[in-house]
PDB file of C-alpha atoms in Angstrom:
ATOM      1  CA  UNK C   1       0.000   0.000   0.000  1.00  0.00           C
ATOM      2  CA  UNK C   2       1.273   3.462  -0.919  1.00  0.00           C
ATOM      3  CA  UNK C   3       0.388   6.823   0.690  1.00  0.00           C
ATOM      4  CA  UNK C   4      -1.942   7.506  -2.254  1.00  0.00           C
ATOM      5  CA  UNK C   5      -4.109   4.576  -1.082  1.00  0.00           C
ATOM      6  CA  UNK C   6      -4.793   6.527   2.108  1.00  0.00           C
ATOM      7  CA  UNK C   7      -6.849   9.154   0.261  1.00  0.00           C
ATOM      8  CA  UNK C   8     -10.624   8.813  -0.061  1.00  0.00           C
ATOM      9  CA  UNK C   9     -12.256  10.913  -2.765  1.00  0.00           C
ATOM     10  CA  UNK C  10     -15.802  11.564  -1.523  1.00  0.00           C
ATOM     11  CA  UNK C  11     -18.517  12.808  -3.893  1.00  0.00           C
ATOM     12  CA  UNK C  12     -21.554  14.190  -2.056  1.00  0.00           C
ATOM     13  CA  UNK C  13     -25.058  14.162  -3.620  1.00  0.00           C
ATOM     14  CA  UNK C  14     -23.706  14.019  -7.165  1.00  0.00           C
ATOM     15  CA  UNK C  15     -26.505  14.570  -9.686  1.00  0.00           C
ATOM     16  CA  UNK C  16     -25.015  13.297 -12.936  1.00  0.00           C
ATOM     17  CA  UNK C  17     -23.566   9.754 -13.093  1.00  0.00           C
ATOM     18  CA  UNK C  18     -21.294  10.860 -15.940  1.00  0.00           C
ATOM     19  CA  UNK C  19     -19.536  13.195 -13.517  1.00  0.00           C
ATOM     20  CA  UNK C  20     -18.927  10.306 -11.129  1.00  0.00           C
ATOM     21  CA  UNK C  21     -17.442   8.375 -14.032  1.00  0.00           C
ATOM     22  CA  UNK C  22     -15.217  11.326 -14.972  1.00  0.00           C
ATOM     23  CA  UNK C  23     -14.012  11.578 -11.381  1.00  0.00           C
ATOM     24  CA  UNK C  24     -13.198   7.857 -11.372  1.00  0.00           C
ATOM     25  CA  UNK C  25     -11.244   8.269 -14.605  1.00  0.00           C
ATOM     26  CA  UNK C  26      -9.226  11.150 -13.106  1.00  0.00           C
ATOM     27  CA  UNK C  27      -8.484   9.062 -10.029  1.00  0.00           C
ATOM     28  CA  UNK C  28      -7.212   6.230 -12.204  1.00  0.00           C
ATOM     29  CA  UNK C  29      -5.077   8.670 -14.211  1.00  0.00           C
ATOM     30  CA  UNK C  30      -3.218   9.816 -11.105  1.00  0.00           C
ATOM     31  CA  UNK C  31      -3.012   6.573  -9.132  1.00  0.00           C
ATOM     32  CA  UNK C  32      -5.824   6.974  -6.574  1.00  0.00           C
ATOM     33  CA  UNK C  33      -8.175   4.048  -5.977  1.00  0.00           C
ATOM     34  CA  UNK C  34     -10.608   4.778  -3.132  1.00  0.00           C
ATOM     35  CA  UNK C  35     -13.816   6.411  -4.364  1.00  0.00           C
ATOM     36  CA  UNK C  36     -16.729   7.025  -2.020  1.00  0.00           C
ATOM     37  CA  UNK C  37     -20.166   8.319  -2.979  1.00  0.00           C
ATOM     38  CA  UNK C  38     -22.671   9.853  -0.551  1.00  0.00           C
ATOM     39  CA  UNK C  39     -26.380   9.820  -1.447  1.00  0.00           C
ATOM     40  CA  UNK C  40     -26.025  10.045  -5.261  1.00  0.00           C
ATOM     41  CA  UNK C  41     -29.121  11.151  -7.151  1.00  0.00           C
ATOM     42  CA  UNK C  42     -28.741   8.337  -9.690  1.00  0.00           C
ATOM     43  CA  UNK C  43     -27.923   4.894  -8.287  1.00  0.00           C
ATOM     44  CA  UNK C  44     -26.939   3.656 -11.761  1.00  0.00           C
ATOM     45  CA  UNK C  45     -23.646   5.578 -11.618  1.00  0.00           C
ATOM     46  CA  UNK C  46     -21.548   2.385 -11.701  1.00  0.00           C
ATOM     47  CA  UNK C  47     -22.362   1.992 -15.390  1.00  0.00           C
ATOM     48  CA  UNK C  48     -21.190   5.501 -16.356  1.00  0.00           C
ATOM     49  CA  UNK C  49     -19.557   5.456 -19.789  1.00  0.00           C
ATOM     50  CA  UNK C  50     -17.305   8.369 -18.834  1.00  0.00           C
ATOM     51  CA  UNK C  51     -15.180   6.123 -16.590  1.00  0.00           C
ATOM     52  CA  UNK C  52     -12.874   5.239 -19.476  1.00  0.00           C
ATOM     53  CA  UNK C  53     -10.049   3.054 -18.183  1.00  0.00           C
ATOM     54  CA  UNK C  54     -11.511   2.921 -14.677  1.00  0.00           C
ATOM     55  CA  UNK C  55     -14.511   0.522 -14.727  1.00  0.00           C
ATOM     56  CA  UNK C  56     -13.189  -1.562 -11.833  1.00  0.00           C
ATOM     57  CA  UNK C  57     -12.553   1.516  -9.696  1.00  0.00           C
ATOM     58  CA  UNK C  58     -16.126   2.635 -10.351  1.00  0.00           C
ATOM     59  CA  UNK C  59     -17.562  -0.817  -9.581  1.00  0.00           C
ATOM     60  CA  UNK C  60     -15.663  -0.843  -6.283  1.00  0.00           C
ATOM     61  CA  UNK C  61     -16.877   2.624  -5.243  1.00  0.00           C
ATOM     62  CA  UNK C  62     -18.233   2.601  -1.697  1.00  0.00           C
ATOM     63  CA  UNK C  63     -21.702   4.075  -1.212  1.00  0.00           C
ATOM     64  CA  UNK C  64     -22.833   5.800   1.997  1.00  0.00           C
ATOM     65  CA  UNK C  65     -25.988   7.555   3.163  1.00  0.00           C
ATOM     66  CA  UNK C  66     -24.189  10.179   5.292  1.00  0.00           C
ATOM     67  CA  UNK C  67     -20.931  12.109   5.227  1.00  0.00           C
ATOM     68  CA  UNK C  68     -20.195  11.059   8.812  1.00  0.00           C
ATOM     69  CA  UNK C  69     -20.140   7.400   7.770  1.00  0.00           C
ATOM     70  CA  UNK C  70     -18.124   8.086   4.625  1.00  0.00           C
ATOM     71  CA  UNK C  71     -15.247   9.757   6.518  1.00  0.00           C
ATOM     72  CA  UNK C  72     -15.385   7.812   9.786  1.00  0.00           C
ATOM     73  CA  UNK C  73     -11.973   6.139   9.285  1.00  0.00           C
ATOM     74  CA  UNK C  74     -10.201   9.353   8.241  1.00  0.00           C
ATOM     75  CA  UNK C  75      -8.166  11.595  10.527  1.00  0.00           C
ATOM     76  CA  UNK C  76      -8.169  14.536   8.101  1.00  0.00           C
ATOM     77  CA  UNK C  77     -11.228  15.748   6.171  1.00  0.00           C
ATOM     78  CA  UNK C  78     -10.951  18.565   3.617  1.00  0.00           C
ATOM     79  CA  UNK C  79     -13.872  20.168   1.833  1.00  0.00           C
ATOM     80  CA  UNK C  80     -13.603  21.858  -1.552  1.00  0.00           C
ATOM     81  CA  UNK C  81     -15.420  25.084  -2.341  1.00  0.00           C
ATOM     82  CA  UNK C  82     -15.567  27.739  -5.025  1.00  0.00           C
ATOM     83  CA  UNK C  83     -16.207  30.242  -2.184  1.00  0.00           C
ATOM     84  CA  UNK C  84     -18.451  32.674  -4.132  1.00  0.00           C
ATOM     85  CA  UNK C  85     -19.981  35.144  -1.662  1.00  0.00           C
ATOM     86  CA  UNK C  86     -20.756  32.686   1.143  1.00  0.00           C
ATOM     87  CA  UNK C  87     -19.464  33.205   4.656  1.00  0.00           C
ATOM     88  CA  UNK C  88     -17.026  30.450   5.564  1.00  0.00           C
ATOM     89  CA  UNK C  89     -16.470  29.266   9.121  1.00  0.00           C
ATOM     90  CA  UNK C  90     -13.326  27.223   8.396  1.00  0.00           C
ATOM     91  CA  UNK C  91      -9.728  28.028   7.472  1.00  0.00           C
ATOM     92  CA  UNK C  92      -9.491  28.268   3.676  1.00  0.00           C
ATOM     93  CA  UNK C  93      -6.372  27.311   1.708  1.00  0.00           C
ATOM     94  CA  UNK C  94      -5.556  27.590  -1.971  1.00  0.00           C
ATOM     95  CA  UNK C  95      -4.928  24.295  -3.728  1.00  0.00           C
ATOM     96  CA  UNK C  96      -1.173  24.771  -4.008  1.00  0.00           C
ATOM     97  CA  UNK C  97      -1.009  25.486  -0.265  1.00  0.00           C
ATOM     98  CA  UNK C  98      -3.275  22.652   0.842  1.00  0.00           C
ATOM     99  CA  UNK C  99      -1.966  19.854  -1.396  1.00  0.00           C
ATOM    100  CA  UNK C 100       1.429  19.451   0.364  1.00  0.00           C
ATOM    101  CA  UNK C 101      -0.340  19.316   3.741  1.00  0.00           C
ATOM    102  CA  UNK C 102      -2.619  16.539   2.519  1.00  0.00           C
ATOM    103  CA  UNK C 103       0.293  14.680   0.953  1.00  0.00           C
ATOM    104  CA  UNK C 104       2.202  14.857   4.242  1.00  0.00           C
ATOM    105  CA  UNK C 105      -0.774  13.558   6.201  1.00  0.00           C
ATOM    106  CA  UNK C 106      -1.141  10.614   3.827  1.00  0.00           C
ATOM    107  CA  UNK C 107       2.257   9.336   4.929  1.00  0.00           C
ATOM    108  CA  UNK C 108       0.799   8.240   8.269  1.00  0.00           C
ATOM    109  CA  UNK C 109      -2.982   8.604   8.175  1.00  0.00           C
ATOM    110  CA  UNK C 110      -6.099   8.508   6.021  1.00  0.00           C
ATOM    111  CA  UNK C 111      -7.660  11.636   4.552  1.00  0.00           C
ATOM    112  CA  UNK C 112     -10.919  12.413   2.775  1.00  0.00           C
ATOM    113  CA  UNK C 113     -11.305  15.024   0.053  1.00  0.00           C
ATOM    114  CA  UNK C 114     -14.949  16.103  -0.305  1.00  0.00           C
ATOM    115  CA  UNK C 115     -16.617  17.439  -3.444  1.00  0.00           C
ATOM    116  CA  UNK C 116     -20.205  18.715  -3.368  1.00  0.00           C
ATOM    117  CA  UNK C 117     -23.054  18.409  -5.833  1.00  0.00           C
ATOM    118  CA  UNK C 118     -22.803  20.120  -9.201  1.00  0.00           C
ATOM    119  CA  UNK C 119     -25.704  22.445  -8.386  1.00  0.00           C
ATOM    120  CA  UNK C 120     -25.070  23.563  -4.802  1.00  0.00           C
ATOM    121  CA  UNK C 121     -21.641  22.339  -3.746  1.00  0.00           C
ATOM    122  CA  UNK C 122     -21.189  21.424  -0.079  1.00  0.00           C
ATOM    123  CA  UNK C 123     -23.691  22.787   2.446  1.00  0.00           C
ATOM    124  CA  UNK C 124     -22.682  24.326   5.773  1.00  0.00           C
ATOM    125  CA  UNK C 125     -23.725  21.094   7.472  1.00  0.00           C
ATOM    126  CA  UNK C 126     -21.521  19.135   5.035  1.00  0.00           C
ATOM    127  CA  UNK C 127     -18.617  21.475   5.729  1.00  0.00           C
ATOM    128  CA  UNK C 128     -18.973  21.039   9.484  1.00  0.00           C
ATOM    129  CA  UNK C 129     -17.371  17.595   9.077  1.00  0.00           C
ATOM    130  CA  UNK C 130     -14.200  19.182   7.647  1.00  0.00           C
ATOM    131  CA  UNK C 131     -10.997  20.300   9.355  1.00  0.00           C
ATOM    132  CA  UNK C 132     -10.369  22.976   6.736  1.00  0.00           C
ATOM    133  CA  UNK C 133     -11.369  23.924   3.195  1.00  0.00           C
ATOM    134  CA  UNK C 134      -9.521  24.177  -0.101  1.00  0.00           C
ATOM    135  CA  UNK C 135     -10.225  26.064  -3.303  1.00  0.00           C
ATOM    136  CA  UNK C 136      -8.903  25.940  -6.835  1.00  0.00           C
ATOM    137  CA  UNK C 137      -7.675  29.440  -7.836  1.00  0.00           C
ATOM    138  CA  UNK C 138      -9.957  29.977 -10.837  1.00  0.00           C
ATOM    139  CA  UNK C 139     -10.618  33.279 -12.616  1.00  0.00           C
ATOM    140  CA  UNK C 140     -13.210  35.522 -10.974  1.00  0.00           C
ATOM    141  CA  UNK C 141     -15.265  35.643 -14.158  1.00  0.00           C
ATOM    142  CA  UNK C 142     -16.002  31.902 -14.000  1.00  0.00           C
ATOM    143  CA  UNK C 143     -15.150  30.306 -10.673  1.00  0.00           C
ATOM    144  CA  UNK C 144     -17.213  27.126 -10.983  1.00  0.00           C
ATOM    145  CA  UNK C 145     -15.589  24.037 -12.514  1.00  0.00           C
ATOM    146  CA  UNK C 146     -17.055  20.799 -13.826  1.00  0.00           C
ATOM    147  CA  UNK C 147     -16.921  18.172 -11.081  1.00  0.00           C
ATOM    148  CA  UNK C 148     -14.696  15.779 -13.019  1.00  0.00           C
ATOM    149  CA  UNK C 149     -12.303  18.600 -13.901  1.00  0.00           C
ATOM    150  CA  UNK C 150     -12.131  19.769 -10.279  1.00  0.00           C
ATOM    151  CA  UNK C 151     -11.266  16.272  -9.079  1.00  0.00           C
ATOM    152  CA  UNK C 152      -8.575  15.946 -11.760  1.00  0.00           C
ATOM    153  CA  UNK C 153      -6.959  19.299 -10.912  1.00  0.00           C
ATOM    154  CA  UNK C 154      -6.883  18.545  -7.183  1.00  0.00           C
ATOM    155  CA  UNK C 155      -5.426  15.067  -7.639  1.00  0.00           C
ATOM    156  CA  UNK C 156      -2.779  16.283 -10.073  1.00  0.00           C
ATOM    157  CA  UNK C 157      -1.666  18.903  -7.561  1.00  0.00           C
ATOM    158  CA  UNK C 158      -1.522  16.200  -4.893  1.00  0.00           C
ATOM    159  CA  UNK C 159       0.843  13.959  -6.836  1.00  0.00           C
ATOM    160  CA  UNK C 160       3.117  16.834  -7.809  1.00  0.00           C
ATOM    161  CA  UNK C 161       3.230  18.288  -4.290  1.00  0.00           C
ATOM    162  CA  UNK C 162       6.647  18.127  -2.704  1.00  0.00           C
ATOM    163  CA  UNK C 163       7.041  15.076  -0.462  1.00  0.00           C
ATOM    164  CA  UNK C 164       7.485  15.810   3.256  1.00  0.00           C
ATOM    165  CA  UNK C 165      11.012  16.429   4.455  1.00  0.00           C
ATOM    166  CA  UNK C 166      12.766  13.708   6.423  1.00  0.00           C
ATOM    167  CA  UNK C 167      12.508  14.112  10.163  1.00  0.00           C
ATOM    168  CA  UNK C 168      10.151  13.340  12.985  1.00  0.00           C
ATOM    169  CA  UNK C 169       7.070  11.363  11.908  1.00  0.00           C
ATOM    170  CA  UNK C 170       3.824  13.270  11.611  1.00  0.00           C
ATOM    171  CA  UNK C 171       1.604  13.004  14.705  1.00  0.00           C
ATOM    172  CA  UNK C 172      -1.294  10.556  14.563  1.00  0.00           C
ATOM    173  CA  UNK C 173      -4.665  12.315  14.588  1.00  0.00           C
ATOM    174  CA  UNK C 174      -8.022  11.102  15.876  1.00  0.00           C
ATOM    175  CA  UNK C 175     -10.351   9.668  13.240  1.00  0.00           C
ATOM    176  CA  UNK C 176     -13.544  11.397  12.163  1.00  0.00           C
ATOM    177  CA  UNK C 177     -15.526   8.606  13.825  1.00  0.00           C
ATOM    178  CA  UNK C 178     -13.807   9.327  17.148  1.00  0.00           C
ATOM    179  CA  UNK C 179     -14.330  13.077  16.739  1.00  0.00           C
ATOM    180  CA  UNK C 180     -17.998  12.543  15.942  1.00  0.00           C
ATOM    181  CA  UNK C 181     -18.434  10.632  19.211  1.00  0.00           C
ATOM    182  CA  UNK C 182     -16.759  13.521  21.015  1.00  0.00           C
ATOM    183  CA  UNK C 183     -19.015  15.994  19.190  1.00  0.00           C
ATOM    184  CA  UNK C 184     -22.108  14.052  20.280  1.00  0.00           C
ATOM    185  CA  UNK C 185     -20.942  14.028  23.910  1.00  0.00           C
ATOM    186  CA  UNK C 186     -20.137  17.747  23.827  1.00  0.00           C
ATOM    187  CA  UNK C 187     -23.490  18.592  22.239  1.00  0.00           C
ATOM    188  CA  UNK C 188     -25.326  16.496  24.835  1.00  0.00           C
ATOM    189  CA  UNK C 189     -23.584  18.475  27.585  1.00  0.00           C
ATOM    190  CA  UNK C 190     -24.379  21.768  25.846  1.00  0.00           C
ATOM    191  CA  UNK C 191     -28.051  20.792  25.642  1.00  0.00           C
ATOM    192  CA  UNK C 192     -28.189  19.577  29.255  1.00  0.00           C
ATOM    193  CA  UNK C 193     -26.667  22.851  30.479  1.00  0.00           C
ATOM    194  CA  UNK C 194     -29.321  24.921  28.721  1.00  0.00           C
ATOM    195  CA  UNK C 195     -26.828  26.438  26.275  1.00  0.00           C
ATOM    196  CA  UNK C 196     -28.724  25.106  23.245  1.00  0.00           C
ATOM    197  CA  UNK C 197     -31.868  27.146  22.645  1.00  0.00           C
ATOM    198  CA  UNK C 198     -34.979  25.683  21.109  1.00  0.00           C
ATOM    199  CA  UNK C 199     -34.799  25.935  17.327  1.00  0.00           C
ATOM    200  CA  UNK C 200     -31.004  26.289  17.276  1.00  0.00           C
ATOM    201  CA  UNK C 201     -30.169  22.589  17.651  1.00  0.00           C
ATOM    202  CA  UNK C 202     -28.820  22.084  14.117  1.00  0.00           C
ATOM    203  CA  UNK C 203     -26.686  25.249  14.204  1.00  0.00           C
ATOM    204  CA  UNK C 204     -25.349  24.370  17.678  1.00  0.00           C
ATOM    205  CA  UNK C 205     -24.398  20.867  16.528  1.00  0.00           C
ATOM    206  CA  UNK C 206     -22.515  22.294  13.539  1.00  0.00           C
ATOM    207  CA  UNK C 207     -20.737  24.744  15.857  1.00  0.00           C
ATOM    208  CA  UNK C 208     -19.730  21.917  18.213  1.00  0.00           C
ATOM    209  CA  UNK C 209     -18.477  19.810  15.296  1.00  0.00           C
ATOM    210  CA  UNK C 210     -16.323  22.652  13.937  1.00  0.00           C
ATOM    211  CA  UNK C 211     -14.935  23.387  17.410  1.00  0.00           C
ATOM    212  CA  UNK C 212     -13.918  19.765  17.971  1.00  0.00           C
ATOM    213  CA  UNK C 213     -12.092  19.583  14.646  1.00  0.00           C
ATOM    214  CA  UNK C 214     -10.164  22.781  15.331  1.00  0.00           C
ATOM    215  CA  UNK C 215      -8.678  21.143  18.429  1.00  0.00           C
ATOM    216  CA  UNK C 216      -6.477  18.809  16.293  1.00  0.00           C
ATOM    217  CA  UNK C 217      -6.553  15.997  18.857  1.00  0.00           C
ATOM    218  CA  UNK C 218      -4.747  12.669  18.891  1.00  0.00           C
ATOM    219  CA  UNK C 219      -6.799   9.489  19.520  1.00  0.00           C
ATOM    220  CA  UNK C 220      -6.042   9.308  23.251  1.00  0.00           C
ATOM    221  CA  UNK C 221      -6.956  12.945  23.911  1.00  0.00           C
ATOM    222  CA  UNK C 222     -10.163  12.627  21.891  1.00  0.00           C
ATOM    223  CA  UNK C 223     -11.263   9.647  23.993  1.00  0.00           C
ATOM    224  CA  UNK C 224     -10.410  11.521  27.205  1.00  0.00           C
ATOM    225  CA  UNK C 225     -12.495  14.534  26.195  1.00  0.00           C
ATOM    226  CA  UNK C 226     -15.350  12.291  25.036  1.00  0.00           C
ATOM    227  CA  UNK C 227     -15.454  10.579  28.429  1.00  0.00           C
ATOM    228  CA  UNK C 228     -15.259  13.882  30.275  1.00  0.00           C
ATOM    229  CA  UNK C 229     -18.055  15.472  28.228  1.00  0.00           C
ATOM    230  CA  UNK C 230     -20.245  12.378  28.673  1.00  0.00           C
ATOM    231  CA  UNK C 231     -19.747  12.456  32.462  1.00  0.00           C
ATOM    232  CA  UNK C 232     -20.547  16.174  32.590  1.00  0.00           C
ATOM    233  CA  UNK C 233     -23.708  15.655  30.528  1.00  0.00           C
ATOM    234  CA  UNK C 234     -24.867  12.868  32.857  1.00  0.00           C
ATOM    235  CA  UNK C 235     -24.215  15.028  35.934  1.00  0.00           C
ATOM    236  CA  UNK C 236     -26.143  17.962  34.462  1.00  0.00           C
ATOM    237  CA  UNK C 237     -29.050  15.731  33.490  1.00  0.00           C
ATOM    238  CA  UNK C 238     -29.103  14.176  36.976  1.00  0.00           C
ATOM    239  CA  UNK C 239     -29.084  17.581  38.653  1.00  0.00           C
ATOM    240  CA  UNK C 240     -31.901  18.806  36.443  1.00  0.00           C
ATOM    241  CA  UNK C 241     -34.028  15.748  37.267  1.00  0.00           C
ATOM    242  CA  UNK C 242     -33.373  16.239  40.982  1.00  0.00           C
ATOM    243  CA  UNK C 243     -34.325  19.915  40.788  1.00  0.00           C
ATOM    244  CA  UNK C 244     -37.493  19.151  38.867  1.00  0.00           C
ATOM    245  CA  UNK C 245     -38.378  16.417  41.361  1.00  0.00           C
ATOM    246  CA  UNK C 246     -37.704  18.689  44.317  1.00  0.00           C
TER     247      UNK C 246
END
C-alpha cells in the first residue's frame, strides 16, 4: 500500500452519473483508488460510460448515506469550495497550499477530500465535518468548474506536491468517527446545560463539530475529552431531574 491509497475521494449528492465516471477516470489517471459516494441522485452511476479506463474503480466505489459514515476512518477531512460570496467558518487554503499538507498527512494517516453536488456544492452542514477547506484558484469571471475537472486538478496537484522532508514522523490524529463521538458528547452536555436554545439545535451541533475539529486531537486525547463530556452531561441531566423532582 502506498500513501496515495490513504486518500478517499468523496462525492456528495452528485446529480449526474457521468460526472462520477469522470471523477473515477481522473483518479485512475493519477493513481488513486478509493472512491466514495454519498447519497447520489442516480444509483446507476456504476455503469457511467465516462469512466474510461476505470470501470473496476467505479464498480468498487463505496456508497454511503451520510458524510459522517463516509469519513469515519479518516483523521483529516478537507472540503472543496468555489467560495463565491458565502461566509465560511473554516480556514481556507488555496490548492497549491493545501496539497502538500494533505500529501504529508497521507504518509501516516487517512484523509478524505470532499466534493459537493454540481448544483449547490457542499452545504454548511456538510462542511462542518471538515478540518479545513480548499479552493482551486480559478478566474473571478467563472469560478465554478465541472466536477470531473475539479477532481482531476486537485489530484494532479496532490501527486506533484513536494514530499514531506525527512525528520520526525507526523503526529497521529483522531479519526472522524472518534471526533464525531466527542461531538455528540459535547453537544449532549451543551443541551443539558441549557446552552442550546430551542430551534437552534442544528446550528449548535454544527458549531460543536467545527470546534472539535479545530482542536487537532490525537486518539487518546479525543477519547479523554469524550469521556469527560459524557460524564458532565450525565451530571447535568441528573441535577436537572433532581431539581425538577424537588
